[in-house]
PDB file of C-alpha atoms and ligand atoms in Angstrom:
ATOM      1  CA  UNK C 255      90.446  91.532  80.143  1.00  0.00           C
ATOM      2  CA  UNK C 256      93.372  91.658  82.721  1.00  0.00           C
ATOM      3  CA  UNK C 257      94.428  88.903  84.753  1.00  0.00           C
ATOM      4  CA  UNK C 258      94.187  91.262  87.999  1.00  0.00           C
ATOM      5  CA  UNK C 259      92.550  94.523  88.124  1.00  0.00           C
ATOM      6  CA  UNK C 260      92.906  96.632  91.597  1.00  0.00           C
ATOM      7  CA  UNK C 261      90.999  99.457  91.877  1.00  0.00           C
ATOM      8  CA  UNK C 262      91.317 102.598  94.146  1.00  0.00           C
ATOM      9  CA  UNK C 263      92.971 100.078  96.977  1.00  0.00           C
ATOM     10  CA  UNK C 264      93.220 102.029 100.640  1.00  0.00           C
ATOM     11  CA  UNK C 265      94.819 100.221 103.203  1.00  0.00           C
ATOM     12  CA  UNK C 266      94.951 102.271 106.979  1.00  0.00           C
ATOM     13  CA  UNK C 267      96.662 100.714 109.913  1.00  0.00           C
ATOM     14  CA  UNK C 268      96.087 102.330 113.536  1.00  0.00           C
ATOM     15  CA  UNK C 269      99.134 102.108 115.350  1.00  0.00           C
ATOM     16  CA  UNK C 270      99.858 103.971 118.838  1.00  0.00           C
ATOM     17  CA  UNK C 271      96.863 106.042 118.382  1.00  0.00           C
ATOM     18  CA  UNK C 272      98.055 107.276 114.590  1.00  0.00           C
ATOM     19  CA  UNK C 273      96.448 106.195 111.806  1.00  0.00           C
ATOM     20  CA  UNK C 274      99.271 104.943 108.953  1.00  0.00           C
ATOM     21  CA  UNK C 275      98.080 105.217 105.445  1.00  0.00           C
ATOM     22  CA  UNK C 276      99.940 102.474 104.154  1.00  0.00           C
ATOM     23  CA  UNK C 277      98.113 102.540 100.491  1.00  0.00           C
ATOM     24  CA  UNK C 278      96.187 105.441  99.475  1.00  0.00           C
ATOM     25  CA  UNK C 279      93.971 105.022  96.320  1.00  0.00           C
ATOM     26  CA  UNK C 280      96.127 102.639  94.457  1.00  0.00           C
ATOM     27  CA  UNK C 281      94.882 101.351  90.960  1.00  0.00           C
ATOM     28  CA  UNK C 282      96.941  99.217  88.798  1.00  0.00           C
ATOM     29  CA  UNK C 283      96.210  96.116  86.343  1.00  0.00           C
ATOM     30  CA  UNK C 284      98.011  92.972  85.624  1.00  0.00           C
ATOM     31  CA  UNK C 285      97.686  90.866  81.962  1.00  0.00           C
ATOM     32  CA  UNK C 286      98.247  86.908  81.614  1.00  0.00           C
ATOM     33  CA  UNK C 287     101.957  86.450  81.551  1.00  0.00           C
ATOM     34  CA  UNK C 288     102.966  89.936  82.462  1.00  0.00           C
ATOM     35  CA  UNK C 289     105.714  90.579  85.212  1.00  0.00           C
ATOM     36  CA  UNK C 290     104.714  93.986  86.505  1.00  0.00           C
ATOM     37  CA  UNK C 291     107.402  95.349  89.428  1.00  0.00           C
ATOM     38  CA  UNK C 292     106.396  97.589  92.472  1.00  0.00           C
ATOM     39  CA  UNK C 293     109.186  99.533  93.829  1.00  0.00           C
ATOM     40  CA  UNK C 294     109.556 102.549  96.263  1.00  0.00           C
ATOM     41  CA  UNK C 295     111.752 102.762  99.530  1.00  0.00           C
ATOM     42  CA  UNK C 296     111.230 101.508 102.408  1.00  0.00           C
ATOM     43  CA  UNK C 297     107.461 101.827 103.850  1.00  0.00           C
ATOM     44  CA  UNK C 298     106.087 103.278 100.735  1.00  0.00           C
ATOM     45  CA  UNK C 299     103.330 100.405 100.557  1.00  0.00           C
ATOM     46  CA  UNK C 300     105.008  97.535  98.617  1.00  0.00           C
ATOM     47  CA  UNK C 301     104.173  94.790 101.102  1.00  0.00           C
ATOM     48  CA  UNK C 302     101.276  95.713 102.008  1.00  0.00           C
ATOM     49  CA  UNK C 303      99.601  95.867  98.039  1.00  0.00           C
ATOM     50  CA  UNK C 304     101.313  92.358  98.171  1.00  0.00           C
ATOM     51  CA  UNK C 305      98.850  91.548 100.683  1.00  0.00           C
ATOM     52  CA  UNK C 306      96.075  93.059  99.371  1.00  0.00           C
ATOM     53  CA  UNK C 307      96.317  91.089  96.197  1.00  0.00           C
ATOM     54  CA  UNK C 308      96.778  88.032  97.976  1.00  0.00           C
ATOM     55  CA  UNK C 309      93.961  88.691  99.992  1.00  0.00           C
ATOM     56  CA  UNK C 310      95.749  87.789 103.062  1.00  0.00           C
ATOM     57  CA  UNK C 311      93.979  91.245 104.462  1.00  0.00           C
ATOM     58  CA  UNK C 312      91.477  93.323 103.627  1.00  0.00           C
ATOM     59  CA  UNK C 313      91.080  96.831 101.851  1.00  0.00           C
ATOM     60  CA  UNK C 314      89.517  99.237 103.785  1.00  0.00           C
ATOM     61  CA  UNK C 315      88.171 100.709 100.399  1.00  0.00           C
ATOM     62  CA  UNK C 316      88.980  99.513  96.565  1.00  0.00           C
ATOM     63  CA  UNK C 317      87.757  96.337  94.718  1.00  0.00           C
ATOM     64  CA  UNK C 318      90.133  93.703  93.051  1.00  0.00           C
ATOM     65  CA  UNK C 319      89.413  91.495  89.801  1.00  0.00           C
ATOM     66  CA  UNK C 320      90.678  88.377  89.686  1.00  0.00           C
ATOM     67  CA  UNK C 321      90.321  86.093  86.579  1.00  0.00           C
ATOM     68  CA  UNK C 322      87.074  87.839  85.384  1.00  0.00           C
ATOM     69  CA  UNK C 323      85.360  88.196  89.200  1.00  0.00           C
ATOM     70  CA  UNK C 324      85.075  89.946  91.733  1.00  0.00           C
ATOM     71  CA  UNK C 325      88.345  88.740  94.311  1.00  0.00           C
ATOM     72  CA  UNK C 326      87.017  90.665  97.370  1.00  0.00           C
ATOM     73  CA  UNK C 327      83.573  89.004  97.504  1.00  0.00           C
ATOM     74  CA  UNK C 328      84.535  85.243  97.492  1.00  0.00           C
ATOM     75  CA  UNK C 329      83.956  82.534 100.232  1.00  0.00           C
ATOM     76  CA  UNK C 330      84.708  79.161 101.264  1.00  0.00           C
ATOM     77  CA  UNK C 331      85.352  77.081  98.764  1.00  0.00           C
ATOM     78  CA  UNK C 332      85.338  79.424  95.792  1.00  0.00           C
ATOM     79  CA  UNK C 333      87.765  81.072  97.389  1.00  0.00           C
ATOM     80  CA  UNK C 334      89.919  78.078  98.257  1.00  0.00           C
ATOM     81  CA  UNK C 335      89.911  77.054  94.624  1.00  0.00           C
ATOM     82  CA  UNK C 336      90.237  80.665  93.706  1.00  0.00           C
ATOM     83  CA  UNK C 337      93.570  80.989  95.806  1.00  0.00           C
ATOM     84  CA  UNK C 338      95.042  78.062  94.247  1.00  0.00           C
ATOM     85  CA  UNK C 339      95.750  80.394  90.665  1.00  0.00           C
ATOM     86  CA  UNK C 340      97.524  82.926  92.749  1.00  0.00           C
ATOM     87  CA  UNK C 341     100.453  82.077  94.780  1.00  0.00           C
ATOM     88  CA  UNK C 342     103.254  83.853  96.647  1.00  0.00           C
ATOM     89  CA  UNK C 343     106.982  83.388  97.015  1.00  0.00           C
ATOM     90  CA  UNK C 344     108.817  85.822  99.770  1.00  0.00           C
ATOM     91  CA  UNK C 345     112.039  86.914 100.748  1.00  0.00           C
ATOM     92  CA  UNK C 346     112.416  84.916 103.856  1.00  0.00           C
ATOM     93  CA  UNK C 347     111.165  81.548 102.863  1.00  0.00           C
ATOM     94  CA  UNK C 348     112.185  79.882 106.312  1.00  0.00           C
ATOM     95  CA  UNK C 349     109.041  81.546 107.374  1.00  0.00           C
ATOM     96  CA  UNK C 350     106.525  80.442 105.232  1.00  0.00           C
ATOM     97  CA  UNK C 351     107.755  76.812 105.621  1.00  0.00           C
ATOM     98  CA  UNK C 352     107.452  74.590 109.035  1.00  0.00           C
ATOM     99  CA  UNK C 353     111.436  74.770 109.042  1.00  0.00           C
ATOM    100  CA  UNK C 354     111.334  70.692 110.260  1.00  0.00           C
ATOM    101  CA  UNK C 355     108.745  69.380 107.432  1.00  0.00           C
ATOM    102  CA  UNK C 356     111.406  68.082 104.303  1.00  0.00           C
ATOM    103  CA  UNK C 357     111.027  69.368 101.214  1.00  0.00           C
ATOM    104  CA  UNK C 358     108.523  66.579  99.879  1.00  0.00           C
ATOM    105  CA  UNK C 359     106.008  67.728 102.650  1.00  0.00           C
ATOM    106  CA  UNK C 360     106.252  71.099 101.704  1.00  0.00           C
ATOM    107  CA  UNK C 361     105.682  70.329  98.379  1.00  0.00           C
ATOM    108  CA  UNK C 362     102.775  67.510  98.637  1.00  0.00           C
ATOM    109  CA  UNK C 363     100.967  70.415 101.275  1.00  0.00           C
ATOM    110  CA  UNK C 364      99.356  72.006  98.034  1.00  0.00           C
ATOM    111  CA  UNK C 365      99.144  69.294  95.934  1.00  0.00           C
ATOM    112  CA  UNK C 366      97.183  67.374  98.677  1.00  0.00           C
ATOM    113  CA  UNK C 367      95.630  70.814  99.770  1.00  0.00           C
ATOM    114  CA  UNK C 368      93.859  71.556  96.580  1.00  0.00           C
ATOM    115  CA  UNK C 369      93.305  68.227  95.333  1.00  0.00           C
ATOM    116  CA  UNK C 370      95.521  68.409  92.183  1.00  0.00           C
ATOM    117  CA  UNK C 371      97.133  64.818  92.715  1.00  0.00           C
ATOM    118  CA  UNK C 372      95.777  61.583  94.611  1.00  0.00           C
ATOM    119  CA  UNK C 373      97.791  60.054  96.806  1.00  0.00           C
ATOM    120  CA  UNK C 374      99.495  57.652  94.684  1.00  0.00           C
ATOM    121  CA  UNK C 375     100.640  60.748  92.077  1.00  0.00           C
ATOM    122  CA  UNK C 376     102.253  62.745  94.281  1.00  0.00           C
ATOM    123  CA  UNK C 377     105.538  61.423  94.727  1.00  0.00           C
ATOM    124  CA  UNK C 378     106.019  61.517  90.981  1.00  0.00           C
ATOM    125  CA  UNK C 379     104.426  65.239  90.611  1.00  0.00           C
ATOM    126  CA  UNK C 380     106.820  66.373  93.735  1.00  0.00           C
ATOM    127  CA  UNK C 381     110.033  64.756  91.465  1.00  0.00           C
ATOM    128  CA  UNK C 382     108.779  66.692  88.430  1.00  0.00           C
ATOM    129  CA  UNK C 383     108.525  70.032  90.287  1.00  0.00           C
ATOM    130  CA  UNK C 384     112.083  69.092  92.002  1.00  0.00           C
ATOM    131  CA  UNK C 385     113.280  68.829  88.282  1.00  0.00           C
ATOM    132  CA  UNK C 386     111.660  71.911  86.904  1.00  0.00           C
ATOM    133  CA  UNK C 387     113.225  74.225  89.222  1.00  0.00           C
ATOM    134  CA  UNK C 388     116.619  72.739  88.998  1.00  0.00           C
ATOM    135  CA  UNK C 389     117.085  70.814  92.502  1.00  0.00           C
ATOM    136  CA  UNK C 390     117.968  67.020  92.467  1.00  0.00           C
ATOM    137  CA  UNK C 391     115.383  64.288  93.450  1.00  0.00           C
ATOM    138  CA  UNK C 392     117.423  63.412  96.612  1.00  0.00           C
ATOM    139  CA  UNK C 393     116.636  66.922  98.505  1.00  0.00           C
ATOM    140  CA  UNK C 394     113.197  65.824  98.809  1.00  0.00           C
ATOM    141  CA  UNK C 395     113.981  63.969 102.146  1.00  0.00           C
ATOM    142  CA  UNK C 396     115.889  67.308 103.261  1.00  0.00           C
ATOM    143  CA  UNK C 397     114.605  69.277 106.206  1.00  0.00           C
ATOM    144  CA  UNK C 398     113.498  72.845 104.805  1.00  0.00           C
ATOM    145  CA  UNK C 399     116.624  74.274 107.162  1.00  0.00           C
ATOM    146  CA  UNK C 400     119.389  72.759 106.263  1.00  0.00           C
ATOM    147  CA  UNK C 401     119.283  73.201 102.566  1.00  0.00           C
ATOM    148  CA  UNK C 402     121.094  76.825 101.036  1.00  0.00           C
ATOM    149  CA  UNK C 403     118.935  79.791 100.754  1.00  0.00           C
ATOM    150  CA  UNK C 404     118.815  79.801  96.770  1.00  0.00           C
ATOM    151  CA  UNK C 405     117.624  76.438  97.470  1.00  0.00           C
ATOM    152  CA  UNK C 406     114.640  76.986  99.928  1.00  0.00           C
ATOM    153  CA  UNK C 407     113.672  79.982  97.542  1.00  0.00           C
ATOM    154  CA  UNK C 408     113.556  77.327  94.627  1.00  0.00           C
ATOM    155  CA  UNK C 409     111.525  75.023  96.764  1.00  0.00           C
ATOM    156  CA  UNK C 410     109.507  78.045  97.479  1.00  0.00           C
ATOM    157  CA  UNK C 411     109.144  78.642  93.429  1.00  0.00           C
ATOM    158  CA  UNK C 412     108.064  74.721  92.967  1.00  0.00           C
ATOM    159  CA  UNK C 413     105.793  75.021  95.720  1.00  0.00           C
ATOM    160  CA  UNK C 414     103.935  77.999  94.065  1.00  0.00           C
ATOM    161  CA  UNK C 415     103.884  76.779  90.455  1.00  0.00           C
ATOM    162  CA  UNK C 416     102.383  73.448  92.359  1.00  0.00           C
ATOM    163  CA  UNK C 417      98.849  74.693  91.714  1.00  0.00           C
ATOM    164  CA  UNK C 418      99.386  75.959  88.381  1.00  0.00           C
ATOM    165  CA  UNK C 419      98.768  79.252  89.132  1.00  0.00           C
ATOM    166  CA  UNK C 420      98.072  82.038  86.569  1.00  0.00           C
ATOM    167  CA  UNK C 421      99.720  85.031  88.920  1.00  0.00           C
ATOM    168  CA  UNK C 422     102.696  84.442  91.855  1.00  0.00           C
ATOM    169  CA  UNK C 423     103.509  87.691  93.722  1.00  0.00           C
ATOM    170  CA  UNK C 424     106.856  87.942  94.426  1.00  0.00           C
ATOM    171  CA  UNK C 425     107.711  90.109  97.635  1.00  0.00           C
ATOM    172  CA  UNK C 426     111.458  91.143  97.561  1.00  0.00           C
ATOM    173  CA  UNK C 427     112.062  87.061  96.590  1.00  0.00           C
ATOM    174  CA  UNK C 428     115.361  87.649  95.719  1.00  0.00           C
ATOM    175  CA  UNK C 429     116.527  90.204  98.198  1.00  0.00           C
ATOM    176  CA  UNK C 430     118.287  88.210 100.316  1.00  0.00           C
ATOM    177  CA  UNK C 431     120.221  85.897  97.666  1.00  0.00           C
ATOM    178  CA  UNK C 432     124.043  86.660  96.549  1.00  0.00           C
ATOM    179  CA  UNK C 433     124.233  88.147  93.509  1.00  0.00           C
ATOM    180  CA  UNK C 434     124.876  84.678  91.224  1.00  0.00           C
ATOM    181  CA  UNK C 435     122.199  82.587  93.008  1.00  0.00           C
ATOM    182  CA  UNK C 436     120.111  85.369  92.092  1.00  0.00           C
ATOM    183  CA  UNK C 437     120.718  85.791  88.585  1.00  0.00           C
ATOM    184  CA  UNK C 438     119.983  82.253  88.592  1.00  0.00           C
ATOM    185  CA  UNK C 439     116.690  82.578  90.566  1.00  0.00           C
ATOM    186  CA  UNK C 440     115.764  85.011  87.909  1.00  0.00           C
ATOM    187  CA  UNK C 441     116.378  83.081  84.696  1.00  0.00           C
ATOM    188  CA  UNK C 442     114.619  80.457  86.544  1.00  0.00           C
ATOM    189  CA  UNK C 443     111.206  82.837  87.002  1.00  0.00           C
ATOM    190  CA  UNK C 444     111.420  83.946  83.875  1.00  0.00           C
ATOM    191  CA  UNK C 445     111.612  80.594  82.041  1.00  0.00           C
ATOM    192  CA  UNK C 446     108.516  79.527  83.854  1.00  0.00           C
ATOM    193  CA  UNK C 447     107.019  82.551  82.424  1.00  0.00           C
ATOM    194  CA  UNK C 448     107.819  81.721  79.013  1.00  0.00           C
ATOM    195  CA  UNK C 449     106.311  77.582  79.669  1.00  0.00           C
ATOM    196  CA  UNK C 450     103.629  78.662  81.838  1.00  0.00           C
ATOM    197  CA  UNK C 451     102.488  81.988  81.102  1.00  0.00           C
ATOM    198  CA  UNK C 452     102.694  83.194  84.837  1.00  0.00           C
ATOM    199  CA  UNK C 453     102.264  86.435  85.441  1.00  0.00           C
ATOM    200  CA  UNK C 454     104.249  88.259  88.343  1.00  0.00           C
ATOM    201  CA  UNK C 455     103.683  91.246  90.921  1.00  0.00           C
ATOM    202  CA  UNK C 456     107.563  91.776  91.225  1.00  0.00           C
ATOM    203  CA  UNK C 457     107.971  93.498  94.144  1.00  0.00           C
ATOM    204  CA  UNK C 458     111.986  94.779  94.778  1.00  0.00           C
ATOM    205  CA  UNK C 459     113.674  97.691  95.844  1.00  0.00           C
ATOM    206  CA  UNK C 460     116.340  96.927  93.207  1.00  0.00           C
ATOM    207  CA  UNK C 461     116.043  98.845  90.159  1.00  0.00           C
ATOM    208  CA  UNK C 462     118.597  96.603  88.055  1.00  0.00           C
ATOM    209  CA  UNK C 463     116.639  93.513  88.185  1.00  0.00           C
ATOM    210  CA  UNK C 464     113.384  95.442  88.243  1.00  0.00           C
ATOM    211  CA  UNK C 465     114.518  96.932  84.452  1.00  0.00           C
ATOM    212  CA  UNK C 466     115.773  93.035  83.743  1.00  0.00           C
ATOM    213  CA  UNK C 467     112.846  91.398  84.396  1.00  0.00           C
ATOM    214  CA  UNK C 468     109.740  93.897  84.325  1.00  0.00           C
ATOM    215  CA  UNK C 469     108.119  94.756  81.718  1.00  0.00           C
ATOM    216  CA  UNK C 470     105.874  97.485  83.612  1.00  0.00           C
ATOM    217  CA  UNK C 471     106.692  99.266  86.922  1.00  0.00           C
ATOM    218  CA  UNK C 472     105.065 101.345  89.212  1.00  0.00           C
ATOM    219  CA  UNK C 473     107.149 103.620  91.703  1.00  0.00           C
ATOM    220  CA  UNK C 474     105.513 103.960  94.739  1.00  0.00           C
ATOM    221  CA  UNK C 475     105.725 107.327  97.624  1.00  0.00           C
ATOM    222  CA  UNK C 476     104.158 106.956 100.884  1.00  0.00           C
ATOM    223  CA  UNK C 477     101.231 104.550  99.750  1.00  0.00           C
ATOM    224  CA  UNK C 478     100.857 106.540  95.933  1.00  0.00           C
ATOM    225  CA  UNK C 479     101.680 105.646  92.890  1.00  0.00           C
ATOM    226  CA  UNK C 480     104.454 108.534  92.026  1.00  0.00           C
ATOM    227  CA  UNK C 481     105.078 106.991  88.786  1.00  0.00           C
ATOM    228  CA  UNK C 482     104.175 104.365  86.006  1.00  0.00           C
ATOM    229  CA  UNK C 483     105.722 103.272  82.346  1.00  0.00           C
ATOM    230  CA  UNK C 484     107.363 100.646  80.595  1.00  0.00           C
ATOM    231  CA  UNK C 485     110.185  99.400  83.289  1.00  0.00           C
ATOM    232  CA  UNK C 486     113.395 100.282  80.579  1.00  0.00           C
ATOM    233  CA  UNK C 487     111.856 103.877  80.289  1.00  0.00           C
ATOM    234  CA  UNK C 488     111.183 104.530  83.833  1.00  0.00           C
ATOM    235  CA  UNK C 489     114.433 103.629  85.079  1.00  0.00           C
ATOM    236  CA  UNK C 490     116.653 104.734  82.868  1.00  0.00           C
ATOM    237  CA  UNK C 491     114.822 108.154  82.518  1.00  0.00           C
ATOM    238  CA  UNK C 492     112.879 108.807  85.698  1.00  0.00           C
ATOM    239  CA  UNK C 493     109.902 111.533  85.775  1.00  0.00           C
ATOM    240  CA  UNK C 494     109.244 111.517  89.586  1.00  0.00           C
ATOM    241  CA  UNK C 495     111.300 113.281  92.276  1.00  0.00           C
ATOM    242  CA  UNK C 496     110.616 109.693  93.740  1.00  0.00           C
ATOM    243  CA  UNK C 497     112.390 107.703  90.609  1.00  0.00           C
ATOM    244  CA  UNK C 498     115.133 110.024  90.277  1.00  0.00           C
ATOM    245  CA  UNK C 499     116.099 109.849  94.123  1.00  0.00           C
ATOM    246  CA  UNK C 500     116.030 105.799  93.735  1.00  0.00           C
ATOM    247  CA  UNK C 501     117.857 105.653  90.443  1.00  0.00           C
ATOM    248  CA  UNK C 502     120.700 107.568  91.996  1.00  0.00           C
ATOM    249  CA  UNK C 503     120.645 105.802  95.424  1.00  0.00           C
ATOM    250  CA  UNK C 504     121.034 102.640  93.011  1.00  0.00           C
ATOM    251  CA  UNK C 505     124.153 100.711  92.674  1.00  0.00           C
ATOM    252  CA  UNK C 506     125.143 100.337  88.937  1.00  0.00           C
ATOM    253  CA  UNK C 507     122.604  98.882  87.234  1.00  0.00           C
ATOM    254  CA  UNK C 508     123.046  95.455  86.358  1.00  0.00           C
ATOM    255  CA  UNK C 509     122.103  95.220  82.757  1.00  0.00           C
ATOM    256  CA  UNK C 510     123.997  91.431  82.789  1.00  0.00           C
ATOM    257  CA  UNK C 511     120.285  89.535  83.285  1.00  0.00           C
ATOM    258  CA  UNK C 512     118.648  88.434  80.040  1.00  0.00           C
ATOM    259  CA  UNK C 513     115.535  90.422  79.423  1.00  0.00           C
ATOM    260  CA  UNK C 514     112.231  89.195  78.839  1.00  0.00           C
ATOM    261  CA  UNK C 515     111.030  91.330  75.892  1.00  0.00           C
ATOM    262  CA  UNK C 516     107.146  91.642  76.030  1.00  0.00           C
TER     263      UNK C 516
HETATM  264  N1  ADP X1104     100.576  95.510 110.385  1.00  0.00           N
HETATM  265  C1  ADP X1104     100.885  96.812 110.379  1.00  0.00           C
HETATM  266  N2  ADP X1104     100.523  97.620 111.407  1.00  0.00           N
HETATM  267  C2  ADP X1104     100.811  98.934 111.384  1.00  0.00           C
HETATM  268  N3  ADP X1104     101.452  99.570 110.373  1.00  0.00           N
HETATM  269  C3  ADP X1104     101.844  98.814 109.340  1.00  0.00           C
HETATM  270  C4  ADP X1104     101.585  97.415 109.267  1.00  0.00           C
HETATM  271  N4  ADP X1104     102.083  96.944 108.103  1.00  0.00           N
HETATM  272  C5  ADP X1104     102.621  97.997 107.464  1.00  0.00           C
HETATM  273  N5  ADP X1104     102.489  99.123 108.196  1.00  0.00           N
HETATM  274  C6  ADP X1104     102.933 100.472 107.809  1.00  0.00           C
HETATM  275  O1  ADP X1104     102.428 100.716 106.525  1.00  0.00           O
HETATM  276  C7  ADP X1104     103.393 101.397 105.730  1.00  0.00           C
HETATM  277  C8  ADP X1104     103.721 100.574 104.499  1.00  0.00           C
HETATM  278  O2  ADP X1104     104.402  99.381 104.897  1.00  0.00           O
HETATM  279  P1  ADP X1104     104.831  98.248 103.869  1.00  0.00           P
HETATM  280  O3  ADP X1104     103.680  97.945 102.999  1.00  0.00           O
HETATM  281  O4  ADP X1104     105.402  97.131 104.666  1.00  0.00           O
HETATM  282  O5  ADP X1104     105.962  98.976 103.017  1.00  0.00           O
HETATM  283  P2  ADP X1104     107.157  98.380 102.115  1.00  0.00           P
HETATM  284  O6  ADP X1104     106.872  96.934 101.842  1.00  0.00           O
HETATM  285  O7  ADP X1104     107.153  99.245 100.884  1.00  0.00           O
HETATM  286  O8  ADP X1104     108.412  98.572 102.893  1.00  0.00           O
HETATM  287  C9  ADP X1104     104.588 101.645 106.635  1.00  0.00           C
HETATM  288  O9  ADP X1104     104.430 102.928 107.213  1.00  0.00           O
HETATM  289  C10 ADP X1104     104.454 100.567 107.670  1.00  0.00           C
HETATM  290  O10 ADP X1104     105.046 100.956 108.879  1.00  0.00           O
HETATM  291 MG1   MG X1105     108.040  95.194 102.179  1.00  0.00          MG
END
């Protein structure tokens, strides 16, 4: 059984009259521990599957599985609980954080949220997630702004592995870091993989680290899927008109990043 299953997802927006098909009958799956990567240019529908999947708004046709139920019918608490096994980290984390809370209160928020630690536990489960994604105890009094970027996207990482989560979409999450932090973002994600047998929705526009650290992609044109395979195979042989106008619009792709073989 896969970890997510979206089916026939259609996603319309009206906007100055027009209606926008933003995702047009999208299907796709997801299996434990999988990293499957969305790309497509700019407007083709990444961010707004990302959405979908979180459930932070609604199809306007399509169902979604999530860990054996139905995703789209939940509620309340069940979907509170739910929500806790599928977690998000995006490119700008500044926004998802109150920029003045430190890094401990961003990182107690869930754990207090969905009820994984008392009180008492929390300072100790907020050094352990510190530790695990490479950041020293002492940032915990920080204010969210004034640590680096690399490091608010790690905070962003410990924040969504918090809950133990089973799936964290990723939404162009290392876009906006230099190319070393990133590579080190990246080993990062894909050691938790390996521990915690997270899966990922790895949404980029970046076709190198989509081949390093997918195993699956799906190439996306105006809200379709153009294309689908194993990530090596698709980029470095394209089928679509779609894939082989990206793969040349690429930079030189960076084949430096380890590779997590399936
Ligand atoms: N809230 C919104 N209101 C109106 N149109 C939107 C909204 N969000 C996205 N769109 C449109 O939907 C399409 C897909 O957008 P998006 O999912 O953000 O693409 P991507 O992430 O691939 O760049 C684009 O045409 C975009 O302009
Ligand atoms: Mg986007």
């Amino acid at each position: 059984m896969s970890l997510l299953a979206a089916s026939n997802l259609t996603k319309r927006y009206r906007r100055g009259g027009k209606t926008v098909i933003a995702v047009d009958d999208v299907s796709f799956h997801i299996e434990p521990g999988e990293t499957l990567a969305l790309a497509g240019p700019s407007g083709s529908g990444k961010s707004t599957i990302a959405r979908l999947a979180l459930r932070l708004i609604e199809p306007d046709a399509g169902r979604i599985e999530f860990e054996g139920g139905d995703f789209l019918a939940l509620r309340g608490a069940t979907l509170r609980a739910r929500r806790a096994r599928l977690q998000m980290v995006f490119q700008d984390p500044l926004a998802a954080f109150n920029p003045r809370a430190t890094v401990a209160r961003a990182l107690d928020d869930p754990l207090r949220i969905h009820g994984i630690a008392s009180r008492g536990e929390r300072p100790r489960r907020i050094a352990e997630l510190l530790e695990r994604v490479g950041l020293p105890a002492d940032l915990a009094s920080r204010a969210v702004h004034e640590i680096s970027g690399g490091q608010r996207q790690r905070v962003a990482i410990a924040r969504a592995i918090a809950t133990k989560p089973s799936l964290i979409v990723l939404d162009e999450a290392v876009s906006a870091l230099d190319v070393s932090v990133r590579g080190q973002i990246l080993e990062l994600l894909l050691d938790l993989q390996r521990e915690q047998k997270i899966a990922y929705l790895f949404i980029s526009h970046d076709l190198g680290v989509v081949r390093a650290v997918a195993h699956r992609i799906i190439l996306l044109d105006a809200g379709r899927i153009a294309e689908s395979g194993e990530a090596r195979a698709v980029v470095d042989a394209p089928r679509s008109a779609i894939g082989k106008a990206l793969v040349a619009a690429a930079p030189r792709l960076d084949r430096s990043i380890r590779h997590n073989a399936p």
